[in-house]
Tab-separated table of C-alpha atoms in Angstrom:
chain	number	residue	atom	x	y	z
A	1	GLY	CA	-53.889	3.264	-21.425
A	2	MET	CA	-51.129	4.454	-23.710
A	3	GLU	CA	-48.947	1.796	-25.293
A	4	LYS	CA	-45.461	1.721	-23.768
A	5	ILE	CA	-42.645	1.180	-26.260
A	6	ALA	CA	-39.222	1.159	-24.627
A	7	SER	CA	-35.729	1.137	-26.136
A	8	TYR	CA	-32.456	0.165	-24.449
A	9	CYS	CA	-29.979	3.056	-24.371
A	10	LEU	CA	-26.725	1.261	-23.536
A	11	THR	CA	-23.929	1.525	-26.142
A	12	GLU	CA	-21.970	4.762	-26.584
A	13	PRO	CA	-19.748	6.031	-29.425
A	14	GLY	CA	-16.615	5.382	-27.340
A	15	SER	CA	-17.737	2.214	-25.548
A	16	GLY	CA	-19.094	-0.622	-27.663
A	17	SER	CA	-18.659	-4.165	-26.400
A	18	ASP	CA	-16.833	-2.765	-23.351
A	19	LEU	CA	-20.083	-1.422	-21.963
A	20	ALA	CA	-18.635	-0.749	-18.508
A	21	SER	CA	-16.484	2.060	-19.961
A	22	LEU	CA	-19.587	4.191	-20.640
A	23	SER	CA	-19.314	7.910	-19.881
A	24	CYS	CA	-22.812	9.389	-20.359
A	25	ARG	CA	-23.131	11.234	-17.041
A	26	ALA	CA	-25.937	11.847	-14.570
A	27	ARG	CA	-25.463	14.205	-11.636
A	28	ARG	CA	-27.842	14.177	-8.690
A	29	GLU	CA	-29.618	17.467	-7.979
A	30	GLY	CA	-32.133	17.065	-5.162
A	31	ASP	CA	-34.985	14.841	-6.330
A	32	LYS	CA	-33.733	14.508	-9.914
A	33	TYR	CA	-30.773	13.390	-12.037
A	34	VAL	CA	-29.459	15.638	-14.818
A	35	VAL	CA	-28.159	13.577	-17.759
A	36	ASP	CA	-25.552	14.692	-20.343
A	37	GLY	CA	-23.915	12.682	-23.127
A	38	SER	CA	-24.963	10.414	-26.002
A	39	LYS	CA	-25.804	6.815	-26.866
A	40	ILE	CA	-25.506	5.088	-30.223
A	41	TRP	CA	-27.030	2.140	-32.161
A	42	THR	CA	-30.245	2.552	-30.143
A	43	THR	CA	-32.680	0.257	-31.936
A	44	HIS	CA	-36.141	1.732	-32.637
A	45	ALA	CA	-35.575	4.823	-30.453
A	46	HIS	CA	-37.559	6.757	-33.093
A	47	PHE	CA	-40.647	4.670	-32.216
A	48	ALA	CA	-40.108	4.565	-28.457
A	49	ASN	CA	-41.906	6.680	-25.871
A	50	ARG	CA	-39.818	5.397	-22.960
A	51	MET	CA	-36.202	4.414	-22.521
A	52	PHE	CA	-33.954	2.299	-20.277
A	53	CYS	CA	-30.699	4.201	-19.896
A	54	LEU	CA	-27.368	3.321	-18.270
A	55	VAL	CA	-25.574	6.410	-16.942
A	56	ARG	CA	-22.399	7.073	-14.987
A	57	THR	CA	-23.070	8.500	-11.534
A	58	SER	CA	-19.599	7.861	-10.043
A	59	SER	CA	-16.023	7.408	-11.302
A	60	ASP	CA	-14.722	5.741	-8.127
A	61	GLY	CA	-13.632	2.090	-8.087
A	62	ARG	CA	-14.053	-0.408	-10.923
A	63	PRO	CA	-15.853	0.808	-14.075
A	64	GLN	CA	-18.803	-1.516	-13.354
A	65	THR	CA	-19.439	0.299	-10.093
A	66	GLY	CA	-20.707	3.838	-10.477
A	67	ILE	CA	-23.301	3.003	-13.162
A	68	THR	CA	-26.987	3.755	-12.511
A	69	PHE	CA	-30.050	2.440	-14.366
A	70	LEU	CA	-32.677	5.059	-15.232
A	71	LEU	CA	-36.106	4.790	-16.840
A	72	LEU	CA	-37.156	7.940	-18.640
A	73	GLU	CA	-39.816	9.376	-20.922
A	74	MET	CA	-38.666	10.117	-24.474
A	75	ASP	CA	-40.560	13.411	-24.666
A	76	THR	CA	-38.404	14.860	-21.862
A	77	GLN	CA	-36.820	18.186	-22.827
A	78	GLY	CA	-33.199	17.894	-24.013
A	79	ILE	CA	-33.458	14.474	-25.744
A	80	THR	CA	-32.666	14.409	-29.486
A	81	VAL	CA	-32.972	11.253	-31.616
A	82	SER	CA	-30.806	11.293	-34.748
A	83	PRO	CA	-31.307	8.522	-37.374
A	84	ILE	CA	-28.518	6.176	-38.522
A	85	HIS	CA	-29.251	4.493	-41.865
A	86	THR	CA	-27.763	1.039	-42.469
A	87	LEU	CA	-25.811	-0.028	-45.568
A	88	ALA	CA	-29.102	-1.453	-46.869
A	89	GLY	CA	-30.737	1.968	-46.494
A	90	GLU	CA	-32.943	0.911	-43.587
A	91	HIS	CA	-33.640	3.054	-40.522
A	92	GLU	CA	-33.514	0.819	-37.457
A	93	PHE	CA	-30.724	2.438	-35.429
A	94	ASN	CA	-30.294	5.895	-33.937
A	95	GLN	CA	-27.928	8.076	-31.973
A	96	VAL	CA	-29.563	9.687	-28.945
A	97	PHE	CA	-28.233	12.933	-27.460
A	98	PHE	CA	-28.903	14.085	-23.879
A	99	ASP	CA	-28.492	17.791	-23.098
A	100	ASP	CA	-29.267	18.640	-19.451
A	101	VAL	CA	-32.086	16.085	-19.353
A	102	SER	CA	-33.929	16.004	-16.002
A	103	VAL	CA	-35.022	12.575	-14.777
A	104	PRO	CA	-36.869	12.227	-11.449
A	105	VAL	CA	-35.109	10.023	-8.895
A	106	SER	CA	-38.295	7.909	-8.914
A	107	GLY	CA	-37.194	6.828	-12.431
A	108	ARG	CA	-34.167	4.995	-11.035
A	109	LEU	CA	-34.326	1.188	-11.058
A	110	GLY	CA	-32.306	-0.409	-8.264
A	111	ALA	CA	-29.824	1.491	-6.122
A	112	GLU	CA	-27.614	4.372	-7.245
A	113	ASN	CA	-24.303	3.034	-8.639
A	114	ASP	CA	-25.759	-0.497	-8.845
A	115	GLY	CA	-27.201	-0.241	-12.377
A	116	TRP	CA	-24.721	-2.789	-13.765
A	117	THR	CA	-26.464	-5.544	-11.773
A	118	VAL	CA	-29.881	-4.486	-13.116
A	119	ALA	CA	-28.609	-4.294	-16.714
A	120	LYS	CA	-26.946	-7.733	-16.571
A	121	HIS	CA	-30.200	-9.280	-15.349
A	122	LEU	CA	-32.206	-7.641	-18.160
A	123	LEU	CA	-29.666	-8.526	-20.854
A	124	THR	CA	-29.872	-12.179	-19.842
A	125	PHE	CA	-33.413	-12.191	-21.240
A	126	GLU	CA	-32.723	-9.812	-24.128
A	127	ARG	CA	-29.689	-11.629	-25.556
A	128	GLY	CA	-31.155	-14.891	-26.719
A	129	GLY	CA	-34.197	-17.109	-26.879
A	130	ARG	CA	-35.829	-16.143	-30.141
A	131	TYR	CA	-33.454	-17.072	-32.975
A	132	ALA	CA	-34.660	-20.549	-33.992
A	133	PRO	CA	-38.262	-19.735	-35.073
A	134	GLY	CA	-37.118	-16.885	-37.356
A	135	LEU	CA	-34.171	-18.847	-38.736
A	136	ALA	CA	-36.376	-21.895	-39.410
A	137	ALA	CA	-38.823	-19.709	-41.380
A	138	THR	CA	-35.914	-18.106	-43.271
A	139	LEU	CA	-34.478	-21.542	-44.124
A	140	GLU	CA	-37.839	-22.602	-45.611
A	141	MET	CA	-37.704	-19.587	-47.943
A	142	VAL	CA	-34.031	-20.290	-48.737
A	143	ARG	CA	-34.884	-23.916	-49.591
A	144	GLU	CA	-37.617	-22.727	-51.987
A	145	ALA	CA	-35.142	-20.320	-53.625
A	146	ALA	CA	-32.547	-23.104	-53.879
A	147	GLU	CA	-35.108	-25.336	-55.624
A	148	ALA	CA	-35.974	-22.527	-58.063
A	149	THR	CA	-32.336	-22.102	-59.192
A	150	GLY	CA	-29.571	-24.504	-60.174
A	151	TRP	CA	-27.800	-24.039	-56.840
A	152	LEU	CA	-28.813	-27.425	-55.414
A	153	ALA	CA	-27.272	-29.226	-58.393
A	154	HIS	CA	-23.756	-28.203	-57.355
A	155	GLU	CA	-21.936	-30.889	-55.399
A	156	GLY	CA	-22.215	-30.631	-51.635
A	157	ASN	CA	-24.891	-27.904	-51.585
A	158	ARG	CA	-27.730	-30.143	-50.339
A	159	GLU	CA	-25.470	-31.141	-47.444
A	160	ARG	CA	-24.653	-27.490	-46.706
A	161	LEU	CA	-28.346	-26.660	-46.519
A	162	ALA	CA	-29.012	-29.728	-44.350
A	163	ARG	CA	-26.180	-28.728	-42.006
A	164	GLU	CA	-27.824	-25.338	-41.421
A	165	ALA	CA	-31.178	-27.015	-40.767
A	166	ILE	CA	-29.501	-29.203	-38.122
A	167	ALA	CA	-27.823	-26.146	-36.554
A	168	VAL	CA	-31.198	-24.390	-36.311
A	169	GLU	CA	-32.808	-27.472	-34.700
A	170	ALA	CA	-29.955	-27.645	-32.175
A	171	LEU	CA	-30.500	-23.964	-31.413
A	172	ARG	CA	-34.230	-24.601	-30.956
A	173	ALA	CA	-33.422	-27.355	-28.430
A	174	ILE	CA	-31.188	-25.008	-26.401
A	175	GLU	CA	-33.856	-22.281	-26.509
A	176	LEU	CA	-36.581	-24.651	-25.295
A	177	ALA	CA	-34.318	-25.948	-22.508
A	178	SER	CA	-33.626	-22.340	-21.530
A	179	LEU	CA	-37.381	-21.617	-21.221
A	180	GLU	CA	-37.707	-24.534	-18.777
A	181	GLY	CA	-34.969	-23.085	-16.562
A	182	GLY	CA	-32.658	-25.149	-14.387
A	183	GLY	CA	-29.292	-26.428	-15.591
A	184	PRO	CA	-26.544	-23.871	-16.181
A	185	SER	CA	-26.948	-20.389	-14.694
A	186	ASP	CA	-29.633	-18.256	-16.349
A	187	ALA	CA	-26.998	-16.111	-18.066
A	188	VAL	CA	-25.126	-18.974	-19.763
A	189	ARG	CA	-27.667	-20.221	-22.303
A	190	PRO	CA	-28.750	-16.782	-23.620
A	191	SER	CA	-25.076	-15.880	-24.123
A	192	MET	CA	-24.551	-19.153	-26.038
A	193	MET	CA	-27.689	-18.506	-28.095
A	194	LYS	CA	-26.556	-14.975	-28.956
A	195	VAL	CA	-23.337	-16.345	-30.492
A	196	LEU	CA	-24.864	-19.454	-32.118
A	197	GLY	CA	-27.899	-17.562	-33.426
A	198	THR	CA	-25.876	-14.687	-34.870
A	199	GLU	CA	-23.361	-16.985	-36.563
A	200	ALA	CA	-26.123	-19.207	-38.022
A	201	SER	CA	-27.855	-16.087	-39.314
A	202	GLN	CA	-24.654	-14.906	-41.029
A	203	ARG	CA	-24.021	-18.312	-42.627
A	204	ILE	CA	-27.596	-18.570	-43.926
A	205	ASP	CA	-27.474	-15.028	-45.358
A	206	LEU	CA	-24.224	-15.908	-47.142
A	207	LEU	CA	-25.800	-19.073	-48.605
A	208	THR	CA	-28.783	-17.019	-49.757
A	209	LEU	CA	-26.489	-14.613	-51.563
A	210	GLU	CA	-24.867	-17.550	-53.379
A	211	ILE	CA	-28.304	-18.821	-54.389
A	212	ALA	CA	-29.342	-15.327	-55.541
A	213	ALA	CA	-26.299	-15.248	-57.841
A	214	GLU	CA	-27.765	-18.277	-59.690
A	215	TRP	CA	-31.127	-16.585	-60.326
A	216	GLN	CA	-31.562	-15.751	-64.026
A	217	GLY	CA	-34.935	-14.007	-63.933
A	218	SER	CA	-36.060	-10.530	-62.922
A	219	LEU	CA	-36.053	-9.533	-59.240
A	220	ASP	CA	-39.766	-8.718	-59.524
A	221	ASN	CA	-40.711	-12.398	-59.663
A	222	ALA	CA	-37.766	-13.783	-57.682
A	223	PRO	CA	-38.411	-16.025	-54.648
A	224	ASP	CA	-38.736	-14.021	-51.417
A	225	ALA	CA	-35.349	-15.112	-50.049
A	226	ILE	CA	-33.573	-13.850	-53.169
A	227	ALA	CA	-35.390	-10.502	-53.161
A	228	VAL	CA	-34.100	-9.700	-49.638
A	229	ALA	CA	-30.716	-11.485	-49.885
A	230	MET	CA	-28.521	-8.389	-50.297
A	231	PRO	CA	-30.156	-6.137	-47.645
A	232	LYS	CA	-30.033	-8.998	-45.118
A	233	TYR	CA	-26.399	-9.785	-45.948
A	234	LEU	CA	-25.409	-6.115	-45.600
């Protein structure tokens, strides 16, 4: 069968971290919902053929109530994907526009106005659980770059690198514990990992930039970590 590639359509131009304030609307018309509005920072929407979308179906009560979770096909009429290029010139994010987009009611996941519950459950698994392997591989490349420059000779730099290695191992331990389940509620560890993983990533990218500044040669034969230091930092 056809490969299914789905993107999460959650964030909107006017509602970032306060996701519950979203305003992309869906009105019920018989056996379908008609969606109007836009979403932003949708990762890989330009590759996706399906989409998870949070829409507002009611304005009554608390903002979290009145949100519905829809699954839809990207080739539906009225959907436009507009690229957003990052500071590093990469195309990962998009803005998605919905103009009278018809979604069958069968595409709804969970009950109408109960999409917040569905989204929270999904985000528990999306938020964390995969930082340590990538960061460990990055640190190996950073260590090679540090060896190839004079960066390690500066006082305290070996300790700084070691501290990041310890942080990544601690993160790996939390991630493995999270895979086993039990302990704190399922939502706690992924939320911790999101913060710890993101902050470790930022610190390591900053270190890499410092190391890159010590490189005297051409970028063509620079260690891998140095060649990608600036795009990653941006």
